[in-house]
PDB file of C-alpha atoms in Angstrom:
ATOM      1  CA  MET A   1      -4.845  -4.128 -30.422  1.00 51.00           C
ATOM      2  CA  LYS A   2      -5.516  -3.591 -26.701  1.00 62.00           C
ATOM      3  CA  LYS A   3      -7.020  -6.623 -24.992  1.00 72.00           C
ATOM      4  CA  SER A   4      -9.573  -6.489 -22.237  1.00 89.00           C
ATOM      5  CA  LYS A   5      -8.831  -6.680 -18.524  1.00 95.00           C
ATOM      6  CA  VAL A   6     -10.458  -9.601 -16.714  1.00 97.00           C
ATOM      7  CA  ILE A   7     -11.952  -9.060 -13.241  1.00 98.00           C
ATOM      8  CA  ASN A   8     -12.770 -12.144 -11.216  1.00 98.00           C
ATOM      9  CA  VAL A   9     -15.083 -11.765  -8.199  1.00 98.00           C
ATOM     10  CA  SER A  10     -14.877 -14.639  -5.728  1.00 96.00           C
ATOM     11  CA  ASN A  11     -15.202 -15.676  -2.098  1.00 94.00           C
ATOM     12  CA  VAL A  12     -15.789 -19.196  -0.758  1.00 92.00           C
ATOM     13  CA  SER A  13     -18.329 -17.624   1.596  1.00 90.00           C
ATOM     14  CA  GLY A  14     -21.783 -17.060   0.106  1.00 89.00           C
ATOM     15  CA  GLY A  15     -24.047 -14.054   0.538  1.00 89.00           C
ATOM     16  CA  VAL A  16     -21.307 -11.425   0.360  1.00 93.00           C
ATOM     17  CA  GLY A  17     -22.452  -9.631  -2.798  1.00 92.00           C
ATOM     18  CA  LYS A  18     -20.405 -11.314  -5.551  1.00 95.00           C
ATOM     19  CA  SER A  19     -23.154 -11.229  -8.193  1.00 93.00           C
ATOM     20  CA  ALA A  20     -24.230  -7.698  -7.285  1.00 93.00           C
ATOM     21  CA  THR A  21     -20.635  -6.490  -7.546  1.00 96.00           C
ATOM     22  CA  VAL A  22     -20.249  -7.993 -11.027  1.00 97.00           C
ATOM     23  CA  ILE A  23     -23.576  -6.676 -12.357  1.00 95.00           C
ATOM     24  CA  GLU A  24     -23.227  -3.174 -10.906  1.00 95.00           C
ATOM     25  CA  LEU A  25     -19.650  -2.780 -12.145  1.00 97.00           C
ATOM     26  CA  ALA A  26     -20.531  -4.020 -15.632  1.00 97.00           C
ATOM     27  CA  THR A  27     -23.493  -1.646 -15.739  1.00 96.00           C
ATOM     28  CA  TYR A  28     -21.385   1.303 -14.633  1.00 96.00           C
ATOM     29  CA  PHE A  29     -18.494   0.529 -16.983  1.00 97.00           C
ATOM     30  CA  GLY A  30     -20.961   0.120 -19.855  1.00 96.00           C
ATOM     31  CA  SER A  31     -22.471   3.522 -19.123  1.00 94.00           C
ATOM     32  CA  LYS A  32     -18.987   5.054 -19.361  1.00 94.00           C
ATOM     33  CA  GLY A  33     -18.597   3.701 -22.877  1.00 95.00           C
ATOM     34  CA  TYR A  34     -16.579   0.578 -22.055  1.00 96.00           C
ATOM     35  CA  ARG A  35     -17.582  -2.683 -23.757  1.00 97.00           C
ATOM     36  CA  CYS A  36     -18.169  -5.342 -21.130  1.00 98.00           C
ATOM     37  CA  LEU A  37     -18.714  -9.088 -21.008  1.00 98.00           C
ATOM     38  CA  VAL A  38     -20.180 -10.777 -17.925  1.00 98.00           C
ATOM     39  CA  ILE A  39     -19.209 -14.425 -17.437  1.00 98.00           C
ATOM     40  CA  ASP A  40     -21.639 -16.229 -15.127  1.00 97.00           C
ATOM     41  CA  ALA A  41     -19.621 -19.045 -13.535  1.00 97.00           C
ATOM     42  CA  ASP A  42     -22.145 -19.797 -10.790  1.00 95.00           C
ATOM     43  CA  MET A  43     -24.638 -22.631 -11.320  1.00 92.00           C
ATOM     44  CA  GLN A  44     -27.186 -20.581  -9.340  1.00 91.00           C
ATOM     45  CA  ALA A  45     -27.071 -18.230 -12.347  1.00 89.00           C
ATOM     46  CA  SER A  46     -27.835 -15.038 -10.426  1.00 89.00           C
ATOM     47  CA  ALA A  47     -26.111 -12.835 -13.008  1.00 91.00           C
ATOM     48  CA  THR A  48     -27.929 -14.646 -15.815  1.00 90.00           C
ATOM     49  CA  ASP A  49     -31.253 -14.154 -14.063  1.00 86.00           C
ATOM     50  CA  SER A  50     -30.460 -10.472 -13.585  1.00 87.00           C
ATOM     51  CA  ILE A  51     -29.455  -9.429 -17.111  1.00 88.00           C
ATOM     52  CA  GLY A  52     -30.150 -12.519 -19.251  1.00 80.00           C
ATOM     53  CA  ASP A  53     -33.169 -13.362 -21.407  1.00 66.00           C
ATOM     54  CA  LYS A  54     -35.360 -14.105 -18.394  1.00 54.00           C
ATOM     55  CA  GLY A  55     -34.212 -11.084 -16.440  1.00 48.00           C
ATOM     56  CA  ALA A  56     -37.307  -8.935 -17.090  1.00 52.00           C
ATOM     57  CA  PRO A  57     -39.059  -7.404 -14.074  1.00 55.00           C
ATOM     58  CA  PHE A  58     -42.384  -8.773 -12.893  1.00 63.00           C
ATOM     59  CA  THR A  59     -45.372  -6.951 -14.366  1.00 69.00           C
ATOM     60  CA  GLU A  60     -49.091  -6.973 -13.600  1.00 79.00           C
ATOM     61  CA  LYS A  61     -49.660  -8.830 -16.873  1.00 75.00           C
ATOM     62  CA  GLU A  62     -47.108 -11.475 -15.880  1.00 73.00           C
ATOM     63  CA  LEU A  63     -48.786 -12.019 -12.518  1.00 83.00           C
ATOM     64  CA  LYS A  64     -52.149 -12.476 -14.266  1.00 86.00           C
ATOM     65  CA  ILE A  65     -50.568 -15.150 -16.482  1.00 82.00           C
ATOM     66  CA  LEU A  66     -49.278 -16.884 -13.341  1.00 83.00           C
ATOM     67  CA  ASP A  67     -52.777 -16.743 -11.811  1.00 89.00           C
ATOM     68  CA  LYS A  68     -54.230 -18.287 -14.979  1.00 89.00           C
ATOM     69  CA  GLN A  69     -51.669 -21.129 -14.954  1.00 87.00           C
ATOM     70  CA  ILE A  70     -52.544 -21.881 -11.331  1.00 90.00           C
ATOM     71  CA  GLU A  71     -56.275 -21.821 -12.139  1.00 91.00           C
ATOM     72  CA  GLN A  72     -55.588 -24.354 -14.910  1.00 91.00           C
ATOM     73  CA  GLY A  73     -54.196 -26.783 -12.354  1.00 91.00           C
ATOM     74  CA  ASN A  74     -50.482 -25.940 -12.272  1.00 88.00           C
ATOM     75  CA  SER A  75     -48.951 -25.709  -8.825  1.00 91.00           C
ATOM     76  CA  VAL A  76     -47.636 -22.378  -7.602  1.00 89.00           C
ATOM     77  CA  LEU A  77     -44.096 -23.799  -7.658  1.00 85.00           C
ATOM     78  CA  LYS A  78     -44.396 -25.008 -11.259  1.00 82.00           C
ATOM     79  CA  ALA A  79     -45.888 -21.731 -12.474  1.00 80.00           C
ATOM     80  CA  LEU A  80     -43.149 -19.704 -10.796  1.00 78.00           C
ATOM     81  CA  ASP A  81     -40.453 -22.075 -12.039  1.00 71.00           C
ATOM     82  CA  ASN A  82     -41.663 -21.702 -15.629  1.00 68.00           C
ATOM     83  CA  CYS A  83     -41.416 -17.948 -15.220  1.00 66.00           C
ATOM     84  CA  LEU A  84     -38.093 -17.742 -13.422  1.00 61.00           C
ATOM     85  CA  ILE A  85     -35.886 -20.534 -14.700  1.00 52.00           C
ATOM     86  CA  GLU A  86     -33.207 -19.473 -17.135  1.00 48.00           C
ATOM     87  CA  SER A  87     -33.630 -21.324 -20.404  1.00 50.00           C
ATOM     88  CA  VAL A  88     -30.673 -21.080 -22.776  1.00 56.00           C
ATOM     89  CA  SER A  89     -29.598 -23.531 -25.436  1.00 68.00           C
ATOM     90  CA  SER A  90     -25.895 -23.190 -24.578  1.00 85.00           C
ATOM     91  CA  ASP A  91     -24.071 -21.773 -21.573  1.00 92.00           C
ATOM     92  CA  LEU A  92     -20.703 -21.661 -19.825  1.00 96.00           C
ATOM     93  CA  SER A  93     -20.757 -25.421 -19.212  1.00 95.00           C
ATOM     94  CA  ASP A  94     -20.561 -25.912 -23.002  1.00 95.00           C
ATOM     95  CA  VAL A  95     -17.766 -23.343 -23.310  1.00 97.00           C
ATOM     96  CA  MET A  96     -15.728 -25.157 -20.657  1.00 96.00           C
ATOM     97  CA  MET A  97     -15.815 -28.304 -22.781  1.00 95.00           C
ATOM     98  CA  GLU A  98     -15.390 -26.533 -26.149  1.00 95.00           C
ATOM     99  CA  PRO A  99     -13.769 -23.101 -25.642  1.00 97.00           C
ATOM    100  CA  GLU A 100     -13.900 -22.414 -29.370  1.00 97.00           C
ATOM    101  CA  ILE A 101     -17.715 -22.002 -29.330  1.00 97.00           C
ATOM    102  CA  ILE A 102     -17.795 -19.031 -26.950  1.00 97.00           C
ATOM    103  CA  GLU A 103     -18.836 -16.482 -29.580  1.00 97.00           C
ATOM    104  CA  GLY A 104     -21.971 -18.507 -30.284  1.00 95.00           C
ATOM    105  CA  VAL A 105     -22.851 -18.712 -26.585  1.00 95.00           C
ATOM    106  CA  ILE A 106     -22.467 -15.017 -25.737  1.00 96.00           C
ATOM    107  CA  GLN A 107     -25.772 -13.141 -25.836  1.00 94.00           C
ATOM    108  CA  LYS A 108     -26.660  -9.469 -25.972  1.00 94.00           C
ATOM    109  CA  THR A 109     -28.392  -7.916 -22.981  1.00 94.00           C
ATOM    110  CA  GLU A 110     -30.531  -4.828 -22.544  1.00 90.00           C
ATOM    111  CA  VAL A 111     -27.819  -3.288 -20.356  1.00 94.00           C
ATOM    112  CA  HIS A 112     -25.886  -0.758 -22.439  1.00 94.00           C
ATOM    113  CA  ASN A 113     -22.562  -2.136 -23.742  1.00 97.00           C
ATOM    114  CA  VAL A 114     -22.901  -5.339 -21.691  1.00 97.00           C
ATOM    115  CA  ASP A 115     -22.950  -8.883 -23.130  1.00 98.00           C
ATOM    116  CA  LEU A 116     -23.407 -12.112 -21.194  1.00 97.00           C
ATOM    117  CA  CYS A 117     -22.029 -15.640 -21.241  1.00 97.00           C
ATOM    118  CA  PRO A 118     -24.872 -17.300 -19.299  1.00 94.00           C
ATOM    119  CA  SER A 119     -24.917 -20.092 -16.771  1.00 93.00           C
ATOM    120  CA  SER A 120     -27.382 -22.761 -15.726  1.00 88.00           C
ATOM    121  CA  ILE A 121     -27.728 -25.636 -13.297  1.00 86.00           C
ATOM    122  CA  ARG A 122     -25.816 -27.780 -15.837  1.00 87.00           C
ATOM    123  CA  LEU A 123     -22.615 -26.165 -14.566  1.00 91.00           C
ATOM    124  CA  CYS A 124     -22.769 -28.460 -11.533  1.00 90.00           C
ATOM    125  CA  GLN A 125     -21.671 -31.330 -13.809  1.00 90.00           C
ATOM    126  CA  THR A 126     -18.778 -29.488 -15.407  1.00 93.00           C
ATOM    127  CA  ASP A 127     -16.110 -30.435 -12.860  1.00 90.00           C
ATOM    128  CA  LYS A 128     -16.632 -34.142 -13.498  1.00 91.00           C
ATOM    129  CA  GLN A 129     -16.644 -33.576 -17.259  1.00 92.00           C
ATOM    130  CA  LEU A 130     -13.383 -31.624 -17.037  1.00 92.00           C
ATOM    131  CA  THR A 131     -11.798 -34.370 -14.941  1.00 89.00           C
ATOM    132  CA  ASP A 132     -12.936 -37.067 -17.363  1.00 89.00           C
ATOM    133  CA  ASP A 133     -11.713 -35.184 -20.446  1.00 87.00           C
ATOM    134  CA  ILE A 134      -7.992 -35.934 -20.717  1.00 78.00           C
ATOM    135  CA  THR A 135      -7.588 -34.483 -24.216  1.00 79.00           C
ATOM    136  CA  ARG A 136      -6.441 -31.086 -22.896  1.00 83.00           C
ATOM    137  CA  SER A 137      -5.693 -29.185 -19.685  1.00 88.00           C
ATOM    138  CA  ALA A 138      -8.649 -28.830 -17.321  1.00 92.00           C
ATOM    139  CA  VAL A 139      -7.602 -25.483 -15.832  1.00 94.00           C
ATOM    140  CA  ASN A 140      -7.074 -23.189 -18.833  1.00 94.00           C
ATOM    141  CA  ARG A 141     -10.273 -23.756 -20.813  1.00 96.00           C
ATOM    142  CA  LEU A 142     -11.725 -20.354 -19.935  1.00 97.00           C
ATOM    143  CA  SER A 143      -8.432 -18.614 -20.739  1.00 97.00           C
ATOM    144  CA  ILE A 144      -8.518 -20.181 -24.205  1.00 97.00           C
ATOM    145  CA  ALA A 145     -12.126 -19.074 -24.695  1.00 97.00           C
ATOM    146  CA  LEU A 146     -11.529 -15.509 -23.527  1.00 97.00           C
ATOM    147  CA  ASP A 147      -8.489 -15.144 -25.792  1.00 96.00           C
ATOM    148  CA  ILE A 148     -10.936 -15.546 -28.695  1.00 96.00           C
ATOM    149  CA  VAL A 149     -13.121 -12.595 -27.635  1.00 97.00           C
ATOM    150  CA  LYS A 150     -10.788 -10.327 -25.646  1.00 95.00           C
ATOM    151  CA  GLU A 151     -10.298  -7.847 -28.453  1.00 95.00           C
ATOM    152  CA  LYS A 152     -14.051  -7.180 -28.520  1.00 96.00           C
ATOM    153  CA  TYR A 153     -14.274  -5.994 -24.916  1.00 97.00           C
ATOM    154  CA  ASP A 154     -12.633  -3.522 -22.570  1.00 96.00           C
ATOM    155  CA  TYR A 155     -13.597  -5.395 -19.408  1.00 97.00           C
ATOM    156  CA  ILE A 156     -14.628  -8.974 -18.701  1.00 98.00           C
ATOM    157  CA  LEU A 157     -16.213  -9.568 -15.295  1.00 98.00           C
ATOM    158  CA  ILE A 158     -16.664 -13.056 -13.839  1.00 98.00           C
ATOM    159  CA  ASP A 159     -19.171 -14.074 -11.167  1.00 98.00           C
ATOM    160  CA  ASN A 160     -18.359 -17.228  -9.181  1.00 96.00           C
ATOM    161  CA  SER A 161     -20.035 -19.747  -6.933  1.00 93.00           C
ATOM    162  CA  PRO A 162     -18.657 -20.087  -3.387  1.00 93.00           C
ATOM    163  CA  ALA A 163     -17.266 -23.564  -4.171  1.00 90.00           C
ATOM    164  CA  GLN A 164     -13.593 -24.127  -4.984  1.00 91.00           C
ATOM    165  CA  THR A 165     -13.754 -26.206  -8.163  1.00 93.00           C
ATOM    166  CA  LEU A 166     -11.987 -26.686 -11.464  1.00 95.00           C
ATOM    167  CA  VAL A 167     -14.358 -24.062 -12.842  1.00 96.00           C
ATOM    168  CA  SER A 168     -13.264 -21.540 -10.200  1.00 95.00           C
ATOM    169  CA  THR A 169      -9.619 -22.396 -10.912  1.00 96.00           C
ATOM    170  CA  ASN A 170     -10.323 -21.612 -14.572  1.00 97.00           C
ATOM    171  CA  THR A 171     -11.868 -18.241 -13.704  1.00 97.00           C
ATOM    172  CA  LEU A 172      -8.948 -17.332 -11.452  1.00 97.00           C
ATOM    173  CA  LEU A 173      -6.290 -18.243 -14.006  1.00 97.00           C
ATOM    174  CA  ALA A 174      -8.122 -16.274 -16.687  1.00 97.00           C
ATOM    175  CA  SER A 175      -8.130 -13.084 -14.593  1.00 97.00           C
ATOM    176  CA  ASP A 176      -5.910 -10.031 -14.193  1.00 95.00           C
ATOM    177  CA  LEU A 177      -7.591  -8.859 -10.990  1.00 96.00           C
ATOM    178  CA  ASN A 178      -9.396 -10.892  -8.325  1.00 97.00           C
ATOM    179  CA  ILE A 179     -11.800  -9.069  -6.008  1.00 98.00           C
ATOM    180  CA  ILE A 180     -12.853 -10.735  -2.755  1.00 97.00           C
ATOM    181  CA  PRO A 181     -16.085  -9.181  -1.386  1.00 97.00           C
ATOM    182  CA  VAL A 182     -16.150  -9.486   2.394  1.00 96.00           C
ATOM    183  CA  LYS A 183     -18.830  -8.915   5.026  1.00 92.00           C
ATOM    184  CA  LEU A 184     -17.405  -8.150   8.421  1.00 90.00           C
ATOM    185  CA  ASP A 185     -18.597 -11.299  10.132  1.00 89.00           C
ATOM    186  CA  ARG A 186     -16.693 -14.419  11.145  1.00 91.00           C
ATOM    187  CA  LYS A 187     -18.031 -16.608   8.333  1.00 91.00           C
ATOM    188  CA  SER A 188     -17.132 -14.134   5.601  1.00 91.00           C
ATOM    189  CA  LEU A 189     -13.698 -13.408   7.086  1.00 93.00           C
ATOM    190  CA  LYS A 190     -12.971 -17.141   7.196  1.00 94.00           C
ATOM    191  CA  GLY A 191     -14.057 -17.257   3.556  1.00 93.00           C
ATOM    192  CA  MET A 192     -11.642 -14.428   2.776  1.00 95.00           C
ATOM    193  CA  ILE A 193      -8.765 -16.323   4.437  1.00 96.00           C
ATOM    194  CA  LEU A 194      -9.551 -19.537   2.521  1.00 95.00           C
ATOM    195  CA  SER A 195      -9.945 -17.579  -0.719  1.00 95.00           C
ATOM    196  CA  LEU A 196      -6.582 -15.854  -0.282  1.00 96.00           C
ATOM    197  CA  LYS A 197      -4.864 -19.152   0.502  1.00 96.00           C
ATOM    198  CA  ASN A 198      -6.430 -20.745  -2.573  1.00 95.00           C
ATOM    199  CA  ILE A 199      -5.447 -17.825  -4.811  1.00 96.00           C
ATOM    200  CA  LEU A 200      -1.832 -17.952  -3.600  1.00 95.00           C
ATOM    201  CA  SER A 201      -1.740 -21.723  -4.099  1.00 95.00           C
ATOM    202  CA  VAL A 202      -3.143 -21.516  -7.643  1.00 95.00           C
ATOM    203  CA  MET A 203      -0.764 -18.686  -8.527  1.00 95.00           C
ATOM    204  CA  LYS A 204       2.243 -20.668  -7.259  1.00 95.00           C
ATOM    205  CA  ARG A 205       1.289 -23.921  -9.003  1.00 94.00           C
ATOM    206  CA  ASN A 206       0.607 -22.229 -12.314  1.00 94.00           C
ATOM    207  CA  HIS A 207       3.301 -19.495 -12.225  1.00 94.00           C
ATOM    208  CA  LYS A 208       0.626 -16.838 -12.638  1.00 93.00           C
ATOM    209  CA  GLU A 209       0.608 -13.303 -11.202  1.00 93.00           C
ATOM    210  CA  ILE A 210      -2.842 -11.993 -10.260  1.00 94.00           C
ATOM    211  CA  ASP A 211      -3.614  -8.709  -8.540  1.00 95.00           C
ATOM    212  CA  VAL A 212      -5.882  -9.219  -5.508  1.00 97.00           C
ATOM    213  CA  LYS A 213      -8.176  -6.674  -3.833  1.00 97.00           C
ATOM    214  CA  ILE A 214     -10.551  -6.960  -0.876  1.00 97.00           C
ATOM    215  CA  LEU A 215     -13.902  -5.158  -0.972  1.00 97.00           C
ATOM    216  CA  PHE A 216     -15.940  -4.610   2.187  1.00 96.00           C
ATOM    217  CA  THR A 217     -19.653  -5.089   1.491  1.00 95.00           C
ATOM    218  CA  MET A 218     -22.904  -4.756   3.458  1.00 92.00           C
ATOM    219  CA  VAL A 219     -21.180  -2.372   5.852  1.00 92.00           C
ATOM    220  CA  ALA A 220     -23.455  -1.161   8.653  1.00 87.00           C
ATOM    221  CA  ARG A 221     -23.521   2.626   8.848  1.00 79.00           C
ATOM    222  CA  ARG A 222     -22.934   2.805  12.590  1.00 75.00           C
ATOM    223  CA  GLY A 223     -21.624  -0.692  13.223  1.00 76.00           C
ATOM    224  CA  ARG A 224     -19.203  -1.030  16.111  1.00 82.00           C
ATOM    225  CA  THR A 225     -17.527  -4.052  14.512  1.00 81.00           C
ATOM    226  CA  GLU A 226     -16.951  -2.113  11.283  1.00 84.00           C
ATOM    227  CA  LYS A 227     -15.382   0.799  13.150  1.00 86.00           C
ATOM    228  CA  LEU A 228     -12.993  -1.590  14.890  1.00 88.00           C
ATOM    229  CA  MET A 229     -12.205  -4.039  12.103  1.00 91.00           C
ATOM    230  CA  ILE A 230     -11.865  -1.895   8.976  1.00 93.00           C
ATOM    231  CA  PRO A 231      -8.928   0.258  10.236  1.00 94.00           C
ATOM    232  CA  TRP A 232      -7.225  -2.843  11.651  1.00 94.00           C
ATOM    233  CA  LEU A 233      -7.615  -4.837   8.429  1.00 95.00           C
ATOM    234  CA  LYS A 234      -6.401  -1.866   6.361  1.00 95.00           C
ATOM    235  CA  GLU A 235      -3.311  -1.673   8.552  1.00 95.00           C
ATOM    236  CA  GLN A 236      -2.630  -5.403   8.071  1.00 96.00           C
ATOM    237  CA  PHE A 237      -3.420  -5.729   4.348  1.00 96.00           C
ATOM    238  CA  GLY A 238      -2.472  -2.243   3.146  1.00 96.00           C
ATOM    239  CA  ASP A 239      -3.187  -1.473  -0.520  1.00 95.00           C
ATOM    240  CA  MET A 240      -4.959  -4.803  -0.941  1.00 96.00           C
ATOM    241  CA  ILE A 241      -8.031  -3.196   0.696  1.00 97.00           C
ATOM    242  CA  LEU A 242     -10.171  -1.093  -1.625  1.00 97.00           C
ATOM    243  CA  ASP A 243     -11.114   2.326  -0.248  1.00 96.00           C
ATOM    244  CA  THR A 244     -14.764   2.092  -1.293  1.00 96.00           C
ATOM    245  CA  LEU A 245     -17.166   0.637   1.258  1.00 95.00           C
ATOM    246  CA  ILE A 246     -20.430  -0.879   0.014  1.00 95.00           C
ATOM    247  CA  PRO A 247     -23.062  -0.061   2.660  1.00 93.00           C
ATOM    248  CA  TYR A 248     -25.894  -2.268   3.849  1.00 86.00           C
ATOM    249  CA  GLN A 249     -29.222  -0.970   2.543  1.00 71.00           C
ATOM    250  CA  LYS A 250     -31.921  -3.620   2.416  1.00 68.00           C
ATOM    251  CA  LYS A 251     -34.750  -1.778   0.649  1.00 60.00           C
ATOM    252  CA  PRO A 252     -32.823  -0.418  -2.398  1.00 53.00           C
ATOM    253  CA  ALA A 253     -31.344  -3.871  -2.992  1.00 55.00           C
ATOM    254  CA  GLN A 254     -34.749  -5.574  -2.749  1.00 56.00           C
ATOM    255  CA  ASP A 255     -36.456  -3.004  -4.981  1.00 56.00           C
ATOM    256  CA  ALA A 256     -33.712  -3.231  -7.597  1.00 56.00           C
ATOM    257  CA  SER A 257     -33.930  -7.038  -7.618  1.00 52.00           C
ATOM    258  CA  LEU A 258     -37.723  -7.145  -8.030  1.00 46.00           C
ATOM    259  CA  LYS A 259     -37.767  -4.441 -10.705  1.00 51.00           C
ATOM    260  CA  ASN A 260     -34.600  -5.769 -12.380  1.00 56.00           C
ATOM    261  CA  LYS A 261     -33.085  -2.316 -12.134  1.00 65.00           C
ATOM    262  CA  GLN A 262     -29.394  -2.033 -11.426  1.00 78.00           C
ATOM    263  CA  ILE A 263     -28.673  -0.426  -8.050  1.00 80.00           C
ATOM    264  CA  VAL A 264     -25.992   1.841  -9.500  1.00 81.00           C
ATOM    265  CA  TRP A 265     -28.750   3.898 -11.127  1.00 77.00           C
ATOM    266  CA  THR A 266     -30.745   4.388  -7.923  1.00 81.00           C
ATOM    267  CA  ASN A 267     -30.490   7.681  -6.078  1.00 81.00           C
ATOM    268  CA  THR A 268     -29.334   5.960  -2.901  1.00 87.00           C
ATOM    269  CA  THR A 269     -26.217   5.688  -0.780  1.00 89.00           C
ATOM    270  CA  LEU A 270     -25.808   2.162  -2.136  1.00 91.00           C
ATOM    271  CA  GLY A 271     -26.037   3.356  -5.741  1.00 91.00           C
ATOM    272  CA  PHE A 272     -23.474   6.100  -5.151  1.00 93.00           C
ATOM    273  CA  ALA A 273     -21.144   3.565  -3.505  1.00 95.00           C
ATOM    274  CA  TYR A 274     -21.165   1.329  -6.596  1.00 95.00           C
ATOM    275  CA  LYS A 275     -20.371   4.363  -8.775  1.00 95.00           C
ATOM    276  CA  GLU A 276     -17.467   5.186  -6.455  1.00 97.00           C
ATOM    277  CA  LEU A 277     -16.287   1.572  -6.660  1.00 97.00           C
ATOM    278  CA  GLY A 278     -16.407   1.717 -10.445  1.00 96.00           C
ATOM    279  CA  GLU A 279     -14.242   4.835 -10.516  1.00 96.00           C
ATOM    280  CA  GLU A 280     -11.755   3.373  -8.029  1.00 97.00           C
ATOM    281  CA  LEU A 281     -11.408   0.189 -10.063  1.00 96.00           C
ATOM    282  CA  LEU A 282     -10.866   2.112 -13.281  1.00 94.00           C
ATOM    283  CA  ARG A 283      -7.870   3.715 -11.568  1.00 92.00           C
ATOM    284  CA  VAL A 284      -6.672   0.332 -10.230  1.00 88.00           C
ATOM    285  CA  LEU A 285      -7.031  -1.366 -13.604  1.00 87.00           C
ATOM    286  CA  GLU A 286      -5.141   1.401 -15.333  1.00 78.00           C
ATOM    287  CA  GLY A 287      -2.331   0.654 -12.887  1.00 65.00           C
ATOM    288  CA  VAL A 288      -2.550  -3.072 -13.680  1.00 52.00           C
ATOM    289  CA  GLN A 289      -2.312  -2.271 -17.379  1.00 52.00           C
ATOM    290  CA  ASN A 290       0.715  -0.005 -16.898  1.00 47.00           C
ATOM    291  CA  ASP A 291       2.463  -2.655 -14.766  1.00 48.00           C
ATOM    292  CA  LYS A 292       1.982  -5.255 -17.500  1.00 43.00           C
ATOM    293  CA  ALA A 293       3.338  -2.872 -20.128  1.00 43.00           C
ATOM    294  CA  ALA A 294       6.431  -2.027 -18.063  1.00 43.00           C
TER     295      ALA A 294
END
């Protein structure tokens, strides 16, 4: 039986669109009939907040409940925290310690054909727990877990924190394709360089081949830097650069976040770009699959 392809989205620089890339791709793939699993490997749990149990949009009724809690003496921060914080009994931190329990941790979402392995702030302790646990390898826990569920999904997409940790090493080693989202600023480009060096180092140490692609995000429509840098980077990195450019559009992204509506379904340049990215990656992943079969 055909096993799923695993897409890891990572960059040691924050604010480059990692979570958005994962959620929009999963949403688009799901709409095309592909079964998808999102792995949230970021303790900030942005993907979990977006499509998990607490990912519902704010409503007038919800705001009235918040007002009532504040009137009853709760602080604004406490009332908001009660509404926003992701509350799950088990999450990826548990899977990293006991890979065999992954099926019990995965939850259904309201996004068509998309399931979720959630995250929480508890993931910040996982590196220490992995280091302390000497009963098995610390870097292949996620690979073991995904082997249990791979036959159920066509695509598994992993969101990452910016930090380079044992958890991020697990996500990289579990993947077939690693996408590095990059804004065209100095901080993000430095993050891209560090990410590429880390990927090459992990691949060498673990004798693992991973396809790597670079995705330009938040691209200004008439930006002078973009016009200079994109052709130059394409010349240097060749096929490693994805053709699709994700444009910078502040309002569609904000509206989608507040309404918990995926951007790919908005009638915007940004929405069309994520659709184009989805189609490009389907072609890339078909190539990855054919290479593995050869």
